[in-house]
Amino acid sequence: MSKIIVIGSISTDFVVTTDIRPEIGETITGNDFKTTFGGKGANQAIAASRLGGEVQMIGAVGADVFGDQLLQNLSENNIDVYNVERVTHLPSGSAHITLMNNDNAIIYIPGANDAVTVEKMTALAPILEASDLVIIQNETPQEVVEKVIRFGNENKIKVLYNPAPARIIEKGLMEQATYFTPNESEFHLLFPGLTASQGVERYPNKLFITLGSKGVLYHNGNKEVLVPSYKVQPLDTTGAGDTFNGAFAVAIASGMPIEESVRFGNLAASLSIQKFGAQGGMPTLEEMKRSPFYEKTWHIK
Ligand code: RIB
């Protein structure tokens, strides 16, 4: 099994489903409310674990009832939570999601997710060094993201950086990541003035732009490649990017070629968006194998 470390957010998602959004000062009646497990870090960890990765999570939750449930959920998904700290000075992270027309709008409150420190990364350096791949995203303090990318680069540790949600990071840092996977709007914030084609050509086999229902764009060193997504009827697209990242990570860490790894990620994402909740539809490897689109050449180690 590939050893994958995920550094990142662990949150509860509070999800409201509605047909209309209220204007400022207005109250409307929505359709439904549910709490589900989320956080981009935890989502990516669970996607990778369900697909056969040996996953360790590094993060923090509060000493509240949400923290208990978040830890239990990770453990039930076979994720090692030894390095998820319980902090008493901050509540567990949360995301407040409005679902409308099968698409989402999210307000993220970091809480304990902001308690992950650079010092902790230094202390856990041996664990990072022993991994096949490290995943990190932006629901983690900026200085931690920068430290991990730099450390990975200096120590030849593969780092998959998913720059979501969008924020500007130090120039030149992104290329130190082994792979980076913005969506279209994150790409434009990070590379103002550059078209997607120019971007992928500049970072062959490194920059993967996720384009939602259109697929994933990258450059293989010879030519630009658009790997189309699988056409399905989405029920809830929350966590689609996280599923892609977790699945892509497992495939690439298993030694699968890049284009096949992207297809593997796309198939996982297409299955995930057909069910409710960020983690609700994330497939297991068995579920992937039952798909008519699963390819015989795909081998997960
Ligand atoms: O990527 C989706 C996730 O981002 C949700 O699960 C929510 O926690 C948000 O922060």
Short mmCIF file of C-alpha atoms and ligand atoms in Angstrom, two decimals:
data_model
loop_
_atom_site.label_atom_id
_atom_site.label_comp_id
_atom_site.label_asym_id
_atom_site.label_seq_id
_atom_site.Cartn_x
_atom_site.Cartn_y
_atom_site.Cartn_z
CA MET A 1 0.00 0.00 0.00
CA SER A 2 1.23 3.51 -0.73
CA LYS A 3 1.90 5.64 2.33
CA ILE A 4 0.05 8.90 1.98
CA ILE A 5 0.16 11.75 4.50
CA VAL A 6 -2.58 14.36 4.37
CA ILE A 7 -1.97 17.62 6.19
CA GLY A 8 -5.11 19.70 6.41
CA SER A 9 -8.55 20.61 7.58
CA ILE A 10 -11.02 18.39 9.37
CA SER A 11 -14.45 20.03 9.60
CA THR A 12 -18.14 19.49 10.08
CA ASP A 13 -20.23 20.61 7.11
CA PHE A 14 -23.56 22.25 7.94
CA VAL A 15 -25.49 21.91 4.71
CA VAL A 16 -28.66 23.82 3.80
CA THR A 17 -30.52 22.90 0.61
CA THR A 18 -32.61 25.66 -0.93
CA ASP A 19 -34.24 26.77 -4.21
CA ILE A 20 -33.54 30.46 -3.64
CA ARG A 21 -30.98 32.53 -1.75
CA PRO A 22 -32.04 35.28 0.67
CA GLU A 23 -31.15 38.89 -0.11
CA ILE A 24 -29.49 40.91 2.70
CA GLY A 25 -32.08 41.46 5.45
CA GLU A 26 -34.46 38.84 4.00
CA THR A 27 -35.58 35.52 5.51
CA ILE A 28 -36.59 32.65 3.25
CA THR A 29 -37.66 29.08 3.94
CA GLY A 30 -35.22 26.46 2.71
CA ASN A 31 -35.80 22.79 1.91
CA ASP A 32 -33.45 20.75 4.08
CA PHE A 33 -30.60 20.80 6.61
CA LYS A 34 -28.00 18.12 7.30
CA THR A 35 -24.64 17.88 9.05
CA THR A 36 -22.01 15.83 7.23
CA PHE A 37 -18.29 15.24 7.56
CA GLY A 38 -16.02 17.51 5.54
CA GLY A 39 -12.90 19.64 5.49
CA LYS A 40 -10.77 19.53 2.37
CA GLY A 41 -7.97 17.68 4.17
CA ALA A 42 -10.22 15.03 5.69
CA ASN A 43 -12.09 14.64 2.39
CA GLN A 44 -8.86 14.02 0.49
CA ALA A 45 -7.66 11.61 3.18
CA ILE A 46 -10.89 9.61 3.01
CA ALA A 47 -10.89 9.53 -0.80
CA ALA A 48 -7.32 8.16 -0.73
CA SER A 49 -8.03 5.66 2.04
CA ARG A 50 -11.17 4.23 0.42
CA LEU A 51 -9.18 3.70 -2.77
CA GLY A 52 -6.45 1.67 -1.12
CA GLY A 53 -3.96 4.20 0.27
CA GLU A 54 -2.40 3.77 3.71
CA VAL A 55 -3.31 7.21 5.02
CA GLN A 56 -2.11 9.22 7.99
CA MET A 57 -3.75 12.54 8.81
CA ILE A 58 -2.01 15.53 10.38
CA GLY A 59 -4.35 18.22 11.69
CA ALA A 60 -6.27 19.45 14.70
CA VAL A 61 -9.81 19.34 16.08
CA GLY A 62 -11.38 20.99 19.11
CA ALA A 63 -12.19 19.39 22.46
CA ASP A 64 -15.90 19.45 21.58
CA VAL A 65 -18.48 16.90 20.49
CA PHE A 66 -17.71 17.66 16.84
CA GLY A 67 -14.05 16.81 17.47
CA ASP A 68 -15.10 13.39 18.85
CA GLN A 69 -17.21 12.66 15.78
CA LEU A 70 -14.61 13.93 13.31
CA LEU A 71 -11.92 11.69 14.80
CA GLN A 72 -14.24 8.70 14.90
CA ASN A 73 -15.18 9.21 11.25
CA LEU A 74 -11.52 9.30 10.19
CA SER A 75 -10.76 6.15 12.20
CA GLU A 76 -13.77 4.35 10.73
CA ASN A 77 -12.30 5.13 7.32
CA ASN A 78 -9.03 3.43 8.33
CA ILE A 79 -7.07 6.66 8.70
CA ASP A 80 -4.30 6.93 11.29
CA VAL A 81 -5.23 9.92 13.51
CA TYR A 82 -2.29 9.69 15.94
CA ASN A 83 -1.09 13.10 14.74
CA VAL A 84 -4.46 14.84 14.87
CA GLU A 85 -4.19 17.07 17.91
CA ARG A 86 -7.09 17.95 20.22
CA VAL A 87 -6.91 21.60 21.19
CA THR A 88 -8.90 23.31 23.92
CA HIS A 89 -8.54 26.95 22.84
CA LEU A 90 -10.42 26.65 19.52
CA PRO A 91 -13.65 24.93 18.40
CA SER A 92 -13.53 22.26 15.70
CA GLY A 93 -13.50 23.60 12.14
CA SER A 94 -16.78 24.00 10.30
CA ALA A 95 -18.09 24.80 6.83
CA HIS A 96 -21.48 26.38 6.23
CA ILE A 97 -22.73 25.22 2.86
CA THR A 98 -25.71 26.33 0.79
CA LEU A 99 -26.71 23.86 -1.91
CA MET A 100 -28.78 25.28 -4.74
CA ASN A 101 -29.34 23.78 -8.20
CA ASN A 102 -26.85 21.00 -7.36
CA ASP A 103 -24.07 23.53 -6.85
CA ASN A 104 -22.63 24.90 -3.63
CA ALA A 105 -21.52 28.09 -1.87
CA ILE A 106 -19.33 27.67 1.23
CA ILE A 107 -18.32 29.77 4.24
CA TYR A 108 -15.38 28.09 5.98
CA ILE A 109 -14.57 28.77 9.66
CA PRO A 110 -11.10 27.32 10.39
CA GLY A 111 -11.29 27.03 14.19
CA ALA A 112 -8.90 24.27 15.31
CA ASN A 113 -7.67 23.75 11.74
CA ASP A 114 -5.59 26.88 12.31
CA ALA A 115 -3.80 25.25 15.25
CA VAL A 116 -1.48 23.24 12.97
CA THR A 117 1.99 24.78 13.28
CA VAL A 118 5.32 24.91 11.47
CA GLU A 119 6.95 23.52 14.65
CA LYS A 120 4.71 20.48 14.41
CA MET A 121 5.83 19.92 10.81
CA THR A 122 9.46 20.08 11.93
CA ALA A 123 8.76 17.53 14.66
CA LEU A 124 7.00 15.24 12.17
CA ALA A 125 9.71 15.49 9.50
CA PRO A 126 10.66 11.78 9.81
CA ILE A 127 7.04 10.79 9.12
CA LEU A 128 6.92 13.00 6.04
CA GLU A 129 10.22 11.54 4.83
CA ALA A 130 8.91 7.98 5.18
CA SER A 131 5.86 8.67 3.00
CA ASP A 132 5.31 8.05 -0.71
CA LEU A 133 3.35 11.28 -1.11
CA VAL A 134 2.19 14.23 0.98
CA ILE A 135 -1.03 16.12 0.21
CA ILE A 136 -1.69 19.64 1.45
CA GLN A 137 -4.33 22.30 0.69
CA ASN A 138 -5.13 25.86 1.74
CA GLU A 139 -7.48 25.23 4.67
CA THR A 140 -4.24 25.13 6.66
CA PRO A 141 -2.15 28.13 7.84
CA GLN A 142 -0.14 29.63 5.01
CA GLU A 143 3.23 29.26 6.77
CA VAL A 144 2.59 25.52 7.20
CA VAL A 145 1.78 25.12 3.50
CA GLU A 146 4.98 26.96 2.58
CA LYS A 147 7.09 24.95 5.03
CA VAL A 148 5.78 21.62 3.74
CA ILE A 149 6.29 22.46 0.06
CA ARG A 150 9.82 23.73 0.71
CA PHE A 151 10.68 20.76 2.94
CA GLY A 152 9.34 18.33 0.35
CA ASN A 153 11.39 19.94 -2.38
CA GLU A 154 14.60 19.92 -0.33
CA ASN A 155 14.15 16.32 0.76
CA LYS A 156 12.80 14.81 -2.46
CA ILE A 157 9.42 14.04 -0.93
CA LYS A 158 6.57 14.15 -3.44
CA VAL A 159 4.07 16.87 -2.51
CA LEU A 160 0.66 17.30 -4.10
CA TYR A 161 -0.48 20.86 -3.43
CA ASN A 162 -4.16 21.57 -3.97
CA PRO A 163 -4.36 25.40 -3.75
CA ALA A 164 -7.96 25.48 -2.54
CA PRO A 165 -9.56 27.68 -1.41
CA ALA A 166 -7.73 30.23 -3.55
CA ARG A 167 -5.09 32.46 -2.01
CA ILE A 168 -1.90 34.04 -3.22
CA ILE A 169 1.25 32.25 -2.14
CA GLU A 170 4.90 33.21 -2.38
CA LYS A 171 6.04 33.42 -6.00
CA GLY A 172 8.16 30.49 -7.06
CA LEU A 173 6.86 28.24 -4.31
CA MET A 174 4.25 26.55 -6.38
CA GLU A 175 6.75 25.08 -8.79
CA GLN A 176 8.52 23.47 -5.82
CA ALA A 177 5.50 21.22 -5.34
CA THR A 178 5.62 17.98 -7.33
CA TYR A 179 2.03 18.43 -8.50
CA PHE A 180 -0.37 21.31 -8.10
CA THR A 181 -4.05 21.08 -8.84
CA PRO A 182 -6.00 24.38 -8.91
CA ASN A 183 -9.46 24.66 -10.37
CA GLU A 184 -10.00 27.25 -13.08
CA SER A 185 -10.67 30.24 -10.79
CA GLU A 186 -7.80 29.33 -8.44
CA PHE A 187 -5.51 29.07 -11.48
CA HIS A 188 -6.48 32.57 -12.67
CA LEU A 189 -5.88 34.05 -9.21
CA LEU A 190 -2.45 32.41 -9.02
CA PHE A 191 -1.43 33.19 -12.60
CA PRO A 192 -3.12 36.46 -13.58
CA GLY A 193 -2.85 37.16 -17.29
CA LEU A 194 -1.94 33.58 -18.20
CA THR A 195 -4.32 31.37 -20.15
CA ALA A 196 -4.81 27.79 -18.97
CA SER A 197 -2.90 26.55 -22.05
CA GLN A 198 0.05 28.83 -21.32
CA GLY A 199 0.01 27.74 -17.67
CA VAL A 200 0.12 24.00 -18.30
CA GLU A 201 2.79 24.43 -20.96
CA ARG A 202 4.95 26.27 -18.42
CA TYR A 203 4.61 23.44 -15.87
CA PRO A 204 4.47 20.15 -17.79
CA ASN A 205 3.36 17.09 -15.78
CA LYS A 206 3.11 19.32 -12.72
CA LEU A 207 0.17 21.67 -13.16
CA PHE A 208 -3.22 20.00 -13.45
CA ILE A 209 -6.16 22.41 -13.86
CA THR A 210 -9.46 20.83 -12.85
CA LEU A 211 -12.20 22.17 -15.11
CA GLY A 212 -15.28 20.61 -13.49
CA SER A 213 -17.52 18.88 -15.99
CA LYS A 214 -15.00 19.56 -18.80
CA GLY A 215 -12.26 17.45 -17.22
CA VAL A 216 -8.63 18.08 -16.29
CA LEU A 217 -6.07 19.96 -18.37
CA TYR A 218 -2.30 19.39 -18.23
CA HIS A 219 0.72 19.29 -20.53
CA ASN A 220 2.70 16.06 -20.93
CA GLY A 221 5.90 17.71 -22.16
CA ASN A 222 4.99 17.20 -25.82
CA LYS A 223 1.43 18.39 -26.01
CA GLU A 224 -1.50 19.71 -24.05
CA VAL A 225 -3.88 16.99 -22.82
CA LEU A 226 -7.50 17.47 -21.80
CA VAL A 227 -8.65 14.37 -19.93
CA PRO A 228 -12.45 14.57 -20.18
CA SER A 229 -14.62 13.93 -17.17
CA TYR A 230 -17.15 11.08 -17.17
CA LYS A 231 -20.64 12.37 -17.94
CA VAL A 232 -23.03 11.82 -15.04
CA GLN A 233 -26.03 13.58 -13.51
CA PRO A 234 -24.63 15.36 -10.41
CA LEU A 235 -26.57 15.39 -7.16
CA ASP A 236 -24.00 17.25 -5.04
CA THR A 237 -20.64 18.45 -6.34
CA THR A 238 -19.27 19.29 -2.86
CA GLY A 239 -15.92 17.54 -2.45
CA ALA A 240 -15.55 16.60 -6.14
CA GLY A 241 -12.14 18.29 -6.28
CA ASP A 242 -11.10 16.58 -3.03
CA THR A 243 -12.11 13.19 -4.40
CA PHE A 244 -10.09 13.85 -7.55
CA ASN A 245 -7.03 14.84 -5.50
CA GLY A 246 -7.20 11.85 -3.14
CA ALA A 247 -7.73 9.41 -6.00
CA PHE A 248 -5.06 10.97 -8.23
CA ALA A 249 -2.63 10.79 -5.27
CA VAL A 250 -3.26 7.07 -4.72
CA ALA A 251 -2.88 6.31 -8.43
CA ILE A 252 0.31 8.29 -8.87
CA ALA A 253 1.80 6.89 -5.63
CA SER A 254 1.01 3.41 -6.98
CA GLY A 255 3.19 4.15 -9.98
CA MET A 256 0.39 4.53 -12.52
CA PRO A 257 1.23 6.75 -15.53
CA ILE A 258 0.06 10.35 -15.26
CA GLU A 259 -2.76 10.28 -17.81
CA GLU A 260 -4.22 7.10 -16.33
CA SER A 261 -3.93 8.59 -12.84
CA VAL A 262 -5.94 11.59 -14.01
CA ARG A 263 -8.59 9.30 -15.51
CA PHE A 264 -8.68 7.33 -12.25
CA GLY A 265 -9.20 10.62 -10.36
CA ASN A 266 -11.92 11.71 -12.79
CA LEU A 267 -13.79 8.43 -12.41
CA ALA A 268 -13.68 8.66 -8.60
CA ALA A 269 -14.97 12.26 -8.75
CA SER A 270 -17.78 11.32 -11.14
CA LEU A 271 -18.99 8.60 -8.76
CA SER A 272 -18.70 10.89 -5.76
CA ILE A 273 -20.95 13.67 -7.13
CA GLN A 274 -23.85 11.28 -7.61
CA LYS A 275 -24.46 11.10 -3.85
CA PHE A 276 -25.06 13.66 -1.15
CA GLY A 277 -22.27 15.12 1.02
CA ALA A 278 -18.58 15.70 0.44
CA GLN A 279 -17.68 12.19 1.63
CA GLY A 280 -21.03 10.46 1.09
CA GLY A 281 -20.34 9.35 -2.47
CA MET A 282 -16.58 8.85 -2.35
CA PRO A 283 -16.10 5.39 -3.85
CA THR A 284 -14.20 2.42 -2.49
CA LEU A 285 -11.82 0.61 -4.82
CA GLU A 286 -14.43 -2.15 -5.17
CA GLU A 287 -17.07 0.37 -6.25
CA MET A 288 -14.61 1.81 -8.77
CA LYS A 289 -13.96 -1.68 -10.15
CA ARG A 290 -17.69 -2.21 -10.66
CA SER A 291 -17.84 0.85 -12.93
CA PRO A 292 -17.94 0.04 -16.66
CA PHE A 293 -15.27 2.71 -17.08
CA TYR A 294 -12.72 1.05 -14.78
CA GLU A 295 -9.69 0.10 -16.88
CA LYS A 296 -7.93 -3.28 -16.64
CA THR A 297 -4.53 -1.58 -16.68
CA TRP A 298 -5.26 0.34 -13.46
CA HIS A 299 -3.37 -1.23 -10.56
CA ILE A 300 -3.45 0.26 -7.10
CA LYS A 301 -0.66 -0.84 -4.81
O1 RIB B 1 -14.03 20.87 -0.76
C1 RIB B 1 -15.22 20.74 -0.06
C2 RIB B 1 -15.02 21.04 1.39
O2 RIB B 1 -14.62 22.37 1.53
C3 RIB B 1 -16.25 20.85 2.23
O3 RIB B 1 -16.36 19.54 2.75
C4 RIB B 1 -16.13 21.88 3.29
O4 RIB B 1 -15.62 21.40 4.49
C5 RIB B 1 -15.25 22.95 2.65
O5 RIB B 1 -14.41 23.61 3.46
#
